[in-house]
Amino acid sequence: MENMTSSELLASEKLSFDKFRDEVLSDYRLACESREASLLGRKEVLTGKAKFGIFGDGKEVPQVAMAKFFRPGDFYSGYYRDQTFAFATEAANMEQFFSQLYADPDEKNDPHSSGRQMNSHFSTAFVNREGDFLDLVNRKNLSAGLAPTASQMPRALGLAFASKCFRENEVFKQFSHLSNNGNEVCFCTIGESSTSEGHFWEAVNAAGVLQVPLAIFVWDDGYGISVPKNFQTTKGSISEVLKGFQKKEGTNGIDIYKVKAWDYAGMCEVFEAGILKIRETHIPALFHVEEVTQPQGHSTSGSHERYKTVERLTWEREWDCIRKMKEWIIENALVSEEELIEVEIKGKEYARKCRNTAWEKYLAPLRKQVADAVRVIAEMANALPDSREALLKINTELSSNREPTRKDVMKALFYVLLHNGNSEAAVPVMEYYRQLQNENKAFYNTYLYDEGPKSPLRVPQKKARYHDNAPLVNGYEVLNRYFDELFSSNPKVVAFGEDLGYIGDVNQGFAGLQAKTRRRQDF
């Protein structure tokens, strides 16, 4: 810098400003696109194209800010309102978001759950088709979304604890493709009301004791569906309640930060410093994101106008995070209002395009099924004059369905077979019916368990064999022997929990093992 000319310095400053401006504009664009996806998603449910929807509107700016500090190698364990985070990390795109909303069973369209999960349940692969771990260090890792509230907390704790093991246990240093010396952070998200669940408290307590790199983001919109948070949470604030967990000099515990959901710059600043500290020190932290809004209410199952006051609804419109981010951009002369309006228009167009494309991909195979079903039913009708009228009526109902489902096709074929299933003319219909049954089985009945080469279902059965003179021992001794053999043969196994130390657990399954092992780790 000292040897730079004035013109070079100005050029450098302009380059830095332009980069900052472009990054802010990109974040705003993404927030606008995600908001439009939520608005369109609700319409798709209310018009019958999807069965249920729950969206992340009102959380776009906090999630954009959070995603800026999510690095390759990091892990995420969250819930069903984090679509913006998934878009920002490029773990999912908007077409996939709509495909999941439509429950498209085609893995190419919804690679996250093949239409089997509720919407916004995103995931990335940890293993390949052979069951071998991928290079997790150089990718951003999202564990599969979970619908039961707070169920993401134990998983988040486990992922964070794994990083601690990788950093502190020499045995794990060899797995450099799984961890960069424990430098990864597990990002966990949860709604404010779900913090009342037992899973949340157990995970926070364990994180504070173990000191693991866990970043918990609490989205606080003031309500648990229709229940105000002062009736749900002591003191009406989860960060106030958790002050006893706050880490102080010479103690373990967690760090606590409070930010406002509409303060883009403030969140970026706090998140950057907080995540860096977690990454370096493995001190867990909770980021209490307050004043979140819900423009469309809790879900498509109800309207928040029924339980929110006019004053509250007015406040939510005025303090909407995207609106406030727009005001901040204009006040700081980063982008003109006209440019932002253009971004908003393009965001709407992009979301509509993604929705339409996802819907067409979902409908295309169904239209083909309808066409094939209509053809074989018509052929059967022509061969059976006495049943022709009844069969053609079924055909007409099926072909006139503008938005058919697999169920509609199967039902039509079933009713046809119910009429004249034993006739020779019904053979093509029966064959097609069975073909679709197999296709549907592949879509909906597979991968309930691991089907790869390392699946436990592929382990050959070995029946228990007992020696004639086998001694009779207590059950805990069998367990104790098993764990003794396990720890002796597999140094990668880690056990933690109540009384696993010198007493050997309350049932003595671990009795004497801590004294025996040479690889004791004081986590």
Coordinates of C-alpha atoms in Angstrom, one line a residue, residues 159-470:
L159 CA -22.0 -33.5 14.1
A160 CA -20.3 -30.8 16.2
F161 CA -18.9 -33.4 18.6
A162 CA -17.4 -35.3 15.6
S163 CA -15.4 -32.2 14.8
K164 CA -14.1 -32.1 18.3
C165 CA -13.0 -35.8 18.0
F166 CA -11.2 -35.1 14.8
R167 CA -9.3 -32.2 16.3
E168 CA -8.4 -33.9 19.6
N169 CA -8.0 -37.6 18.9
E170 CA -4.9 -38.6 16.9
V171 CA -6.6 -41.8 15.6
F172 CA -8.9 -39.7 13.4
K173 CA -6.2 -37.5 11.8
Q174 CA -5.9 -40.1 9.0
F175 CA -9.4 -39.2 7.7
S176 CA -8.4 -35.9 6.1
H177 CA -11.3 -36.2 3.6
L178 CA -13.8 -36.1 6.5
S179 CA -12.4 -33.2 8.6
N180 CA -9.8 -30.5 8.3
N181 CA -8.5 -31.0 11.8
G182 CA -11.9 -30.2 13.3
N183 CA -12.1 -26.7 11.8
E184 CA -15.6 -27.2 10.6
V185 CA -18.7 -25.7 12.3
C186 CA -22.2 -27.3 12.5
F187 CA -24.9 -24.7 11.7
C188 CA -28.2 -25.5 13.4
T189 CA -31.5 -23.6 13.0
I190 CA -34.6 -23.8 15.0
G191 CA -37.8 -21.7 15.5
E192 CA -38.2 -19.9 18.8
S193 CA -41.1 -21.9 20.1
S194 CA -39.3 -25.2 19.4
T195 CA -36.7 -24.2 21.9
S196 CA -39.3 -25.4 24.5
E197 CA -38.7 -29.0 23.4
G198 CA -36.6 -31.2 25.6
H199 CA -34.2 -32.0 22.7
F200 CA -33.2 -28.4 22.5
W201 CA -32.3 -28.1 26.2
E202 CA -30.4 -31.4 26.3
A203 CA -28.4 -30.5 23.2
V204 CA -27.6 -27.0 24.5
N205 CA -26.5 -28.4 27.9
A206 CA -24.3 -31.1 26.3
A207 CA -22.8 -28.6 23.9
G208 CA -21.9 -26.3 26.8
V209 CA -20.3 -29.2 28.7
L210 CA -18.5 -30.8 25.8
Q211 CA -17.4 -27.5 24.2
V212 CA -18.1 -28.3 20.6
P213 CA -18.3 -26.1 17.4
L214 CA -22.1 -25.7 17.3
A215 CA -23.7 -22.5 16.0
I216 CA -27.4 -22.4 16.9
F217 CA -29.6 -19.9 15.0
V218 CA -33.0 -19.2 16.7
W219 CA -35.5 -17.6 14.4
D220 CA -37.8 -15.6 16.7
D221 CA -41.0 -14.3 15.1
G222 CA -42.8 -13.9 18.5
Y223 CA -45.3 -16.7 18.0
G224 CA -45.6 -20.5 18.3
I225 CA -48.2 -20.8 15.6
S226 CA -50.9 -18.6 17.3
V227 CA -49.4 -18.6 20.8
P228 CA -47.4 -15.5 21.7
K229 CA -43.9 -16.3 23.0
N230 CA -44.5 -14.9 26.5
F231 CA -46.9 -17.8 27.0
Q232 CA -44.4 -20.2 25.6
T233 CA -41.0 -19.2 26.9
T234 CA -40.0 -18.0 30.4
K235 CA -39.3 -14.3 30.3
G236 CA -40.4 -14.3 26.7
S237 CA -36.9 -14.6 25.5
I238 CA -34.8 -17.7 24.9
S239 CA -31.5 -15.7 25.2
E240 CA -32.6 -14.3 28.6
V241 CA -33.4 -17.8 29.8
L242 CA -30.1 -19.2 28.6
K243 CA -27.9 -16.6 30.4
G244 CA -27.1 -19.2 33.1
F245 CA -25.4 -21.2 30.2
Q246 CA -23.3 -18.2 29.1
K247 CA -19.6 -18.9 29.2
K248 CA -17.5 -16.8 31.5
E249 CA -13.8 -16.7 32.5
G250 CA -12.8 -20.1 33.8
T251 CA -16.0 -21.9 33.0
N252 CA -17.5 -23.9 30.2
G253 CA -20.8 -22.9 28.5
I254 CA -22.0 -21.1 25.4
D255 CA -21.7 -17.7 23.9
I256 CA -24.9 -15.8 23.3
Y257 CA -25.5 -13.1 20.6
K258 CA -28.7 -11.1 19.9
V259 CA -29.4 -9.6 16.5
K260 CA -32.4 -8.2 14.6
A261 CA -33.7 -10.0 11.6
W262 CA -34.0 -6.8 9.5
D263 CA -30.4 -5.6 10.2
Y264 CA -28.5 -7.0 7.3
A265 CA -25.2 -5.2 8.1
G266 CA -25.4 -5.9 11.8
M267 CA -26.1 -9.6 11.3
C268 CA -23.2 -10.0 8.9
E269 CA -20.8 -8.4 11.4
V270 CA -22.0 -10.5 14.4
F271 CA -22.2 -13.7 12.4
E272 CA -18.7 -13.3 10.9
A273 CA -17.0 -12.7 14.3
G274 CA -19.2 -15.3 16.1
I275 CA -18.6 -18.1 13.6
L276 CA -14.9 -17.4 13.4
K277 CA -14.6 -17.7 17.2
I278 CA -16.6 -21.0 17.2
R279 CA -14.3 -22.4 14.4
E280 CA -11.1 -21.5 16.3
T281 CA -12.1 -22.2 19.9
H282 CA -14.9 -24.8 19.7
I283 CA -16.9 -22.7 22.1
P284 CA -20.6 -23.2 21.0
A285 CA -22.8 -20.2 20.5
L286 CA -26.5 -19.3 20.2
F287 CA -27.5 -16.5 17.8
H288 CA -30.9 -15.2 18.9
V289 CA -32.4 -13.6 15.8
E290 CA -35.2 -11.4 17.0
E291 CA -38.0 -9.5 15.3
V292 CA -38.5 -12.0 12.5
T293 CA -41.7 -11.6 10.5
Q294 CA -44.0 -14.1 8.9
P295 CA -45.7 -12.4 5.9
Q296 CA -47.9 -15.4 5.1
G297 CA -48.3 -16.7 8.7
H298 CA -47.3 -20.1 10.0
S299 CA -48.3 -22.3 7.1
T300 CA -50.9 -22.9 4.5
S301 CA -53.1 -24.5 7.1
G302 CA -54.3 -21.2 8.5
S303 CA -54.3 -17.4 8.4
H304 CA -52.3 -15.3 10.9
E305 CA -54.9 -12.5 10.6
R306 CA -57.0 -14.6 12.9
Y307 CA -54.7 -14.2 15.9
K308 CA -52.5 -11.2 15.2
T309 CA -53.6 -7.6 15.9
V310 CA -53.9 -5.0 13.3
E311 CA -51.0 -3.2 15.0
R312 CA -48.8 -6.3 14.8
L313 CA -49.6 -6.9 11.2
T314 CA -48.8 -3.3 10.3
W315 CA -45.5 -3.5 12.2
E316 CA -44.6 -6.7 10.3
R317 CA -45.1 -5.0 7.0
E318 CA -43.0 -2.0 8.0
W319 CA -40.2 -4.1 9.5
D320 CA -40.1 -6.8 6.9
C321 CA -36.4 -7.8 6.5
I322 CA -36.3 -7.3 2.7
R323 CA -38.0 -3.9 2.9
K324 CA -35.5 -2.8 5.5
M325 CA -32.5 -4.2 3.5
K326 CA -33.8 -2.2 0.5
E327 CA -34.0 1.0 2.6
W328 CA -30.4 0.4 4.0
I329 CA -29.0 -0.1 0.4
I330 CA -30.6 3.1 -0.8
E331 CA -29.6 5.1 2.3
N332 CA -26.0 4.0 1.8
A333 CA -26.1 4.9 -1.9
L334 CA -25.0 1.4 -2.9
V335 CA -27.7 0.9 -5.6
S336 CA -30.5 3.2 -6.9
E337 CA -34.1 2.4 -6.1
E338 CA -34.7 1.8 -9.9
E339 CA -32.1 -0.8 -10.0
L340 CA -33.6 -2.6 -7.0
I341 CA -37.0 -2.5 -8.5
E342 CA -35.5 -4.2 -11.6
V343 CA -34.0 -6.8 -9.4
E344 CA -37.3 -7.5 -7.8
I345 CA -39.1 -7.8 -11.1
K346 CA -36.5 -10.2 -12.4
G347 CA -36.8 -12.2 -9.1
K348 CA -40.5 -12.6 -9.7
E349 CA -39.9 -13.8 -13.3
Y350 CA -37.2 -16.2 -12.2
A351 CA -39.3 -17.8 -9.5
R352 CA -42.3 -18.2 -11.9
K353 CA -40.0 -19.8 -14.5
C354 CA -38.7 -22.3 -11.9
R355 CA -42.2 -23.1 -10.7
N356 CA -43.5 -23.6 -14.3
T357 CA -40.5 -25.8 -15.2
A358 CA -40.8 -27.9 -12.1
W359 CA -44.6 -28.4 -12.7
E360 CA -44.0 -29.4 -16.3
K361 CA -41.4 -31.9 -15.3
Y362 CA -43.8 -33.3 -12.7
L363 CA -46.7 -33.5 -15.2
A364 CA -44.9 -34.9 -18.2
P365 CA -44.7 -38.5 -17.1
L366 CA -48.2 -38.4 -15.8
R367 CA -49.5 -37.1 -19.1
K368 CA -47.8 -40.0 -20.8
Q369 CA -49.3 -42.5 -18.3
V370 CA -52.8 -41.0 -19.0
A371 CA -52.2 -41.3 -22.8
D372 CA -51.0 -44.9 -22.5
A373 CA -53.9 -45.8 -20.1
V374 CA -56.5 -44.2 -22.4
R375 CA -55.1 -46.1 -25.4
V376 CA -55.2 -49.6 -23.8
I377 CA -58.7 -48.9 -22.3
A378 CA -60.0 -47.8 -25.7
E379 CA -58.6 -50.9 -27.3
M380 CA -60.4 -53.0 -24.6
A381 CA -63.6 -51.1 -25.2
N382 CA -63.5 -51.7 -28.9
A383 CA -63.1 -55.4 -28.2
L384 CA -66.0 -55.6 -25.7
P385 CA -69.1 -53.9 -27.2
D386 CA -71.2 -54.8 -24.1
S387 CA -68.8 -52.9 -21.8
R388 CA -67.9 -50.2 -24.3
E389 CA -70.0 -47.4 -22.8
A390 CA -68.8 -48.0 -19.2
L391 CA -65.2 -48.2 -20.3
L392 CA -65.3 -45.1 -22.4
K393 CA -66.8 -43.2 -19.6
I394 CA -63.8 -44.1 -17.4
N395 CA -61.6 -43.0 -20.3
T396 CA -63.3 -39.7 -20.7
E397 CA -63.0 -38.9 -16.9
L398 CA -59.3 -39.7 -17.0
S399 CA -58.5 -37.9 -20.2
S400 CA -60.4 -34.7 -19.1
N401 CA -58.4 -34.5 -15.8
R402 CA -56.1 -31.5 -16.4
E403 CA -53.9 -32.2 -13.5
P404 CA -53.9 -36.0 -13.1
T405 CA -52.0 -37.9 -10.4
R406 CA -50.6 -41.4 -10.4
K407 CA -53.5 -42.4 -8.2
D408 CA -56.0 -41.2 -10.8
V409 CA -54.4 -43.4 -13.5
M410 CA -54.2 -46.5 -11.2
K411 CA -57.8 -46.0 -10.1
A412 CA -59.0 -45.8 -13.7
L413 CA -57.2 -49.0 -14.7
F414 CA -58.4 -50.8 -11.6
Y415 CA -62.0 -49.9 -12.3
V416 CA -61.6 -51.2 -15.9
L417 CA -60.2 -54.5 -14.6
L418 CA -63.1 -54.6 -12.1
H419 CA -65.5 -54.7 -15.1
N420 CA -63.9 -57.3 -17.3
G421 CA -60.6 -58.3 -15.8
N422 CA -60.9 -61.9 -16.7
S423 CA -61.5 -61.4 -20.4
E424 CA -58.7 -61.8 -23.0
A425 CA -59.2 -58.2 -24.1
A426 CA -58.1 -57.1 -20.6
V427 CA -54.6 -58.5 -20.8
P428 CA -53.0 -55.3 -22.2
V429 CA -54.7 -53.3 -19.4
M430 CA -53.5 -55.8 -16.8
E431 CA -50.0 -55.7 -18.1
Y432 CA -49.9 -51.9 -18.0
Y433 CA -51.4 -51.9 -14.5
R434 CA -48.7 -54.2 -13.3
Q435 CA -46.0 -52.1 -15.1
L436 CA -47.2 -49.0 -13.2
Q437 CA -47.3 -50.9 -10.0
N438 CA -43.6 -51.8 -10.4
E439 CA -42.8 -48.2 -11.3
N440 CA -44.6 -46.9 -8.3
K441 CA -42.9 -49.4 -6.0
A442 CA -39.6 -48.1 -7.3
F443 CA -40.6 -44.5 -6.6
Y444 CA -42.2 -45.0 -3.1
N445 CA -41.1 -48.4 -1.6
T446 CA -37.4 -48.3 -2.2
Y447 CA -34.5 -47.0 0.0
L448 CA -36.6 -47.3 3.2
Y449 CA -33.3 -48.8 4.3
D450 CA -29.8 -48.7 2.9
E451 CA -29.7 -50.7 -0.3
G452 CA -26.0 -50.3 -1.1
P453 CA -23.3 -53.0 -0.9
K454 CA -22.5 -52.0 2.7
S455 CA -26.1 -52.3 3.9
P456 CA -26.5 -54.2 7.2
L457 CA -29.3 -56.1 5.4
R458 CA -26.6 -57.7 3.3
V459 CA -24.7 -59.1 6.2
P460 CA -25.0 -62.9 6.1
Q461 CA -26.9 -64.3 9.1
K462 CA -24.9 -66.2 11.7
K463 CA -27.0 -68.1 14.1
A464 CA -25.9 -68.2 17.7
R465 CA -24.0 -71.4 18.7
Y466 CA -23.5 -72.4 22.3
H467 CA -21.0 -74.9 23.6
D468 CA -22.4 -77.7 25.7
N469 CA -20.4 -76.6 28.7
A470 CA -20.9 -72.9 28.2

